[in-house]
């Protein structure tokens, strides 16, 4: 087990977005989260990275570290939690005034204070890995959406996280650019990365996932391997959702 999440709860004012969510993530597994818009998928992902602070819940990691959100965690605990994961956003979130290479080196150099020579070598290797070795000196506005998202993936990998988080990484892309981003994620899956992915790409989810979670109105309705959740779901709500997605007429 890499991470066990218990009783995760998150509210924005009176609106309770996540309600007592329990989630286990095994090391080297890919967990995919699906569900309708507004169901709490992105909030769940952002809570895993403490970009949103849960109102309650306990995160227990494989190395014995626990973060209990029923008490106010210290800034040090939150920072340590954030450093475990790399986040890939649906809208890229690149620095527009920095080149692809500078975007990738920012975290390791500025936040982690790692040696410049080591970071530059790592960043170049990562940009080559995502197929952008010839685009290192270009700025975001000179890149396609798919290329920008691949820079975003390289940037998240550059902090050398234990966990990769993807928030609908293809939703802002033109259809013909989706494949190039999904290929990079598939390659990471084949390398054994631990990942949590929020996506509407059900075929992709079926191909890469060890576990699929269907969430609705802030609760996990169904979870299990893709052949169960996507092919023969037990819950009526899951069946309704998949029917609507797969047969939208």
Short mmCIF file of C-alpha atoms in Angstrom, two decimals:
data_model
loop_
_atom_site.label_atom_id
_atom_site.label_comp_id
_atom_site.label_asym_id
_atom_site.label_seq_id
_atom_site.Cartn_x
_atom_site.Cartn_y
_atom_site.Cartn_z
CA UNK A 1 0.00 0.00 0.00
CA UNK A 2 1.38 3.41 -0.98
CA UNK A 3 -1.34 5.63 0.52
CA UNK A 4 -4.50 4.98 2.54
CA UNK A 5 -7.04 7.80 2.78
CA UNK A 6 -9.80 7.58 5.39
CA UNK A 7 -12.86 9.80 6.00
CA UNK A 8 -11.77 12.48 3.53
CA UNK A 9 -14.25 15.35 3.77
CA UNK A 10 -14.14 18.73 2.06
CA UNK A 11 -16.67 21.56 2.13
CA UNK A 12 -16.73 25.01 0.59
CA UNK A 13 -18.90 26.98 2.98
CA UNK A 14 -22.22 25.13 3.25
CA UNK A 15 -21.51 22.98 0.19
CA UNK A 16 -20.06 19.59 1.13
CA UNK A 17 -18.13 18.47 -1.95
CA UNK A 18 -16.50 15.30 -0.57
CA UNK A 19 -18.24 13.13 2.03
CA UNK A 20 -16.29 10.52 4.02
CA UNK A 21 -14.24 9.25 1.09
CA UNK A 22 -12.05 6.17 1.72
CA UNK A 23 -9.40 5.43 -0.86
CA UNK A 24 -6.44 3.03 -1.02
CA UNK A 25 -3.67 3.47 -3.58
CA UNK A 26 -1.19 0.65 -4.08
CA UNK A 27 2.38 1.41 -5.11
CA UNK A 28 2.82 1.20 -8.89
CA UNK A 29 -0.94 1.22 -9.51
CA UNK A 30 -2.97 3.55 -11.69
CA UNK A 31 -6.22 4.71 -10.10
CA UNK A 32 -8.63 6.47 -12.46
CA UNK A 33 -11.47 8.64 -11.18
CA UNK A 34 -14.57 9.07 -13.34
CA UNK A 35 -17.91 10.73 -12.71
CA UNK A 36 -20.21 13.53 -13.84
CA UNK A 37 -19.19 17.19 -13.79
CA UNK A 38 -19.41 18.65 -10.31
CA UNK A 39 -19.15 15.26 -8.61
CA UNK A 40 -15.99 16.12 -6.65
CA UNK A 41 -13.34 14.47 -8.87
CA UNK A 42 -10.99 17.44 -9.15
CA UNK A 43 -11.48 18.40 -5.51
CA UNK A 44 -10.48 14.87 -4.48
CA UNK A 45 -7.33 15.11 -6.58
CA UNK A 46 -6.45 18.55 -5.19
CA UNK A 47 -6.95 17.29 -1.64
CA UNK A 48 -4.42 14.50 -2.28
CA UNK A 49 -1.87 17.23 -3.03
CA UNK A 50 -3.14 19.63 -0.31
CA UNK A 51 -3.85 22.26 -2.95
CA UNK A 52 -7.24 22.14 -1.23
CA UNK A 53 -7.09 21.54 2.50
CA UNK A 54 -9.48 18.78 3.63
CA UNK A 55 -11.82 19.53 6.53
CA UNK A 56 -11.34 16.00 7.86
CA UNK A 57 -9.56 12.79 7.00
CA UNK A 58 -6.34 10.91 7.61
CA UNK A 59 -3.63 10.24 5.02
CA UNK A 60 -1.43 7.27 5.98
CA UNK A 61 1.64 6.65 3.80
CA UNK A 62 3.63 3.46 3.25
CA UNK A 63 6.60 4.81 5.21
CA UNK A 64 4.59 5.33 8.40
CA UNK A 65 3.95 9.07 7.97
CA UNK A 66 0.40 10.20 8.77
CA UNK A 67 -1.31 13.54 8.21
CA UNK A 68 -4.49 14.02 10.24
CA UNK A 69 -6.74 16.79 8.92
CA UNK A 70 -9.16 16.55 11.84
CA UNK A 71 -6.45 18.57 13.60
CA UNK A 72 -4.75 21.50 11.92
CA UNK A 73 -1.64 20.01 10.27
CA UNK A 74 1.54 22.06 10.52
CA UNK A 75 2.94 23.92 7.53
CA UNK A 76 5.86 21.47 7.57
CA UNK A 77 3.46 18.49 7.33
CA UNK A 78 1.55 20.10 4.44
CA UNK A 79 4.77 20.92 2.56
CA UNK A 80 6.03 17.35 3.03
CA UNK A 81 2.70 16.03 1.71
CA UNK A 82 2.84 18.30 -1.34
CA UNK A 83 6.39 17.23 -2.17
CA UNK A 84 5.30 13.61 -2.49
CA UNK A 85 3.24 14.29 -5.61
CA UNK A 86 3.49 16.01 -8.97
CA UNK A 87 0.37 17.61 -10.41
CA UNK A 88 -0.57 17.93 -14.08
CA UNK A 89 -3.36 20.47 -14.62
CA UNK A 90 -6.00 20.50 -17.34
CA UNK A 91 -5.05 24.06 -18.38
CA UNK A 92 -1.27 23.42 -18.40
CA UNK A 93 -0.43 26.23 -15.88
CA UNK A 94 2.95 26.94 -17.49
CA UNK A 95 4.84 30.17 -16.87
CA UNK A 96 4.25 32.12 -20.13
CA UNK A 97 7.49 34.13 -19.82
CA UNK A 98 9.68 31.03 -19.37
CA UNK A 99 10.88 28.56 -22.01
CA UNK A 100 9.91 24.89 -21.90
CA UNK A 101 13.27 24.11 -20.27
CA UNK A 102 12.88 26.90 -17.69
CA UNK A 103 9.37 25.70 -16.83
CA UNK A 104 10.73 22.23 -16.10
CA UNK A 105 13.71 23.43 -14.05
CA UNK A 106 11.74 25.91 -11.91
CA UNK A 107 10.57 23.47 -9.20
CA UNK A 108 13.83 21.58 -8.61
CA UNK A 109 15.94 24.76 -8.69
CA UNK A 110 13.80 27.26 -6.79
CA UNK A 111 11.77 25.06 -4.45
CA UNK A 112 14.02 22.05 -3.90
CA UNK A 113 17.33 23.99 -4.19
CA UNK A 114 19.00 21.23 -6.16
CA UNK A 115 22.30 21.79 -8.05
CA UNK A 116 21.82 23.62 -11.36
CA UNK A 117 23.92 21.22 -13.44
CA UNK A 118 22.00 18.19 -12.13
CA UNK A 119 18.63 19.90 -12.71
CA UNK A 120 19.46 20.98 -16.27
CA UNK A 121 20.53 17.45 -17.18
CA UNK A 122 17.35 16.03 -15.64
CA UNK A 123 15.11 18.58 -17.41
CA UNK A 124 16.70 17.90 -20.79
CA UNK A 125 16.26 14.16 -20.29
CA UNK A 126 12.60 14.63 -19.32
CA UNK A 127 11.83 16.86 -22.31
CA UNK A 128 13.43 14.25 -24.55
CA UNK A 129 11.35 11.60 -22.79
CA UNK A 130 8.08 13.40 -23.64
CA UNK A 131 9.21 13.99 -27.24
CA UNK A 132 10.12 17.68 -26.93
CA UNK A 133 13.91 17.58 -27.08
CA UNK A 134 13.82 20.01 -30.03
CA UNK A 135 11.41 22.45 -28.32
CA UNK A 136 13.36 23.22 -25.12
CA UNK A 137 13.98 26.89 -25.96
CA UNK A 138 10.45 27.67 -27.10
CA UNK A 139 7.91 29.59 -25.01
CA UNK A 140 4.41 28.22 -24.26
CA UNK A 141 2.74 30.43 -26.89
CA UNK A 142 5.00 28.83 -29.52
CA UNK A 143 3.81 25.32 -28.61
CA UNK A 144 0.59 23.46 -29.40
CA UNK A 145 -1.75 22.52 -26.56
CA UNK A 146 -0.51 18.93 -26.65
CA UNK A 147 3.11 20.09 -26.48
CA UNK A 148 2.32 22.44 -23.58
CA UNK A 149 0.69 19.59 -21.68
CA UNK A 150 3.72 17.39 -22.29
CA UNK A 151 5.91 20.16 -20.84
CA UNK A 152 3.52 20.13 -17.86
CA UNK A 153 4.09 16.40 -17.42
CA UNK A 154 7.88 16.85 -17.62
CA UNK A 155 7.64 19.66 -15.06
CA UNK A 156 5.70 17.45 -12.64
CA UNK A 157 8.21 14.62 -13.10
CA UNK A 158 11.15 16.97 -12.49
CA UNK A 159 10.43 17.24 -8.76
CA UNK A 160 10.86 13.44 -8.66
CA UNK A 161 7.54 12.73 -6.91
CA UNK A 162 6.34 9.41 -5.55
CA UNK A 163 2.84 10.00 -6.93
CA UNK A 164 1.66 11.59 -10.18
CA UNK A 165 -1.73 13.34 -10.23
CA UNK A 166 -3.47 14.17 -13.53
CA UNK A 167 -6.52 16.46 -13.55
CA UNK A 168 -8.33 15.82 -16.86
CA UNK A 169 -5.04 16.22 -18.76
CA UNK A 170 -6.68 16.09 -22.21
CA UNK A 171 -9.87 18.08 -21.63
CA UNK A 172 -8.46 21.38 -22.99
CA UNK A 173 -6.95 19.76 -26.09
CA UNK A 174 -8.20 19.54 -29.66
CA UNK A 175 -9.18 15.91 -30.42
CA UNK A 176 -6.18 15.29 -32.70
CA UNK A 177 -3.75 16.26 -29.91
CA UNK A 178 -5.22 13.98 -27.23
CA UNK A 179 -3.33 10.89 -28.39
CA UNK A 180 0.14 12.38 -27.94
CA UNK A 181 -0.55 13.22 -24.29
CA UNK A 182 -2.20 9.86 -23.54
CA UNK A 183 0.82 8.08 -25.05
CA UNK A 184 3.16 9.81 -22.57
CA UNK A 185 0.89 8.81 -19.67
CA UNK A 186 0.75 5.22 -20.95
CA UNK A 187 4.56 5.16 -21.10
CA UNK A 188 4.70 6.30 -17.46
CA UNK A 189 2.21 3.57 -16.54
CA UNK A 190 4.45 0.99 -18.21
CA UNK A 191 7.40 2.30 -16.15
CA UNK A 192 5.51 1.54 -12.94
CA UNK A 193 4.62 5.04 -11.75
CA UNK A 194 1.93 5.38 -9.08
CA UNK A 195 -0.76 7.60 -10.58
CA UNK A 196 -4.21 9.01 -9.93
CA UNK A 197 -5.95 10.26 -13.07
CA UNK A 198 -9.20 12.19 -13.42
CA UNK A 199 -10.45 11.70 -16.99
CA UNK A 200 -13.45 11.39 -19.29
CA UNK A 201 -11.44 9.17 -21.67
CA UNK A 202 -13.06 5.85 -20.78
CA UNK A 203 -11.24 3.77 -23.39
CA UNK A 204 -7.92 5.10 -22.11
CA UNK A 205 -9.03 4.44 -18.51
CA UNK A 206 -9.86 0.86 -19.42
CA UNK A 207 -6.43 0.34 -20.98
CA UNK A 208 -4.21 1.74 -18.22
CA UNK A 209 -6.10 1.49 -14.93
CA UNK A 210 -5.63 -1.02 -12.14
CA UNK A 211 -8.61 0.47 -10.32
CA UNK A 212 -11.46 2.72 -11.43
CA UNK A 213 -13.44 4.84 -9.02
CA UNK A 214 -16.84 6.24 -9.92
CA UNK A 215 -17.71 9.25 -7.79
CA UNK A 216 -21.02 11.11 -7.67
CA UNK A 217 -22.17 13.94 -5.38
CA UNK A 218 -18.99 13.66 -3.34
CA UNK A 219 -19.22 9.94 -2.58
CA UNK A 220 -17.54 6.91 -4.06
CA UNK A 221 -20.40 4.93 -5.59
CA UNK A 222 -18.37 2.10 -7.06
CA UNK A 223 -14.75 1.05 -7.35
CA UNK A 224 -12.88 -1.91 -8.72
CA UNK A 225 -10.92 -3.15 -11.74
CA UNK A 226 -11.93 -1.65 -15.10
CA UNK A 227 -13.44 -4.88 -16.40
CA UNK A 228 -15.96 -4.74 -13.53
CA UNK A 229 -16.69 -1.01 -13.21
CA UNK A 230 -16.80 -0.25 -16.94
CA UNK A 231 -18.13 -3.54 -18.32
CA UNK A 232 -20.48 -4.87 -15.63
CA UNK A 233 -21.04 -2.22 -12.95
CA UNK A 234 -23.10 -3.30 -9.96
CA UNK A 235 -24.57 0.07 -9.00
CA UNK A 236 -27.50 1.52 -10.93
CA UNK A 237 -26.03 5.04 -10.75
CA UNK A 238 -22.81 3.82 -12.41
CA UNK A 239 -24.84 2.07 -15.10
CA UNK A 240 -26.78 5.28 -15.80
CA UNK A 241 -23.61 7.35 -16.07
CA UNK A 242 -21.85 4.94 -18.43
CA UNK A 243 -24.97 4.58 -20.56
CA UNK A 244 -25.12 8.35 -20.99
CA UNK A 245 -21.40 8.63 -21.81
CA UNK A 246 -21.23 5.66 -24.18
CA UNK A 247 -24.61 6.24 -25.86
CA UNK A 248 -25.11 10.01 -25.80
CA UNK A 249 -28.01 10.13 -28.30
#
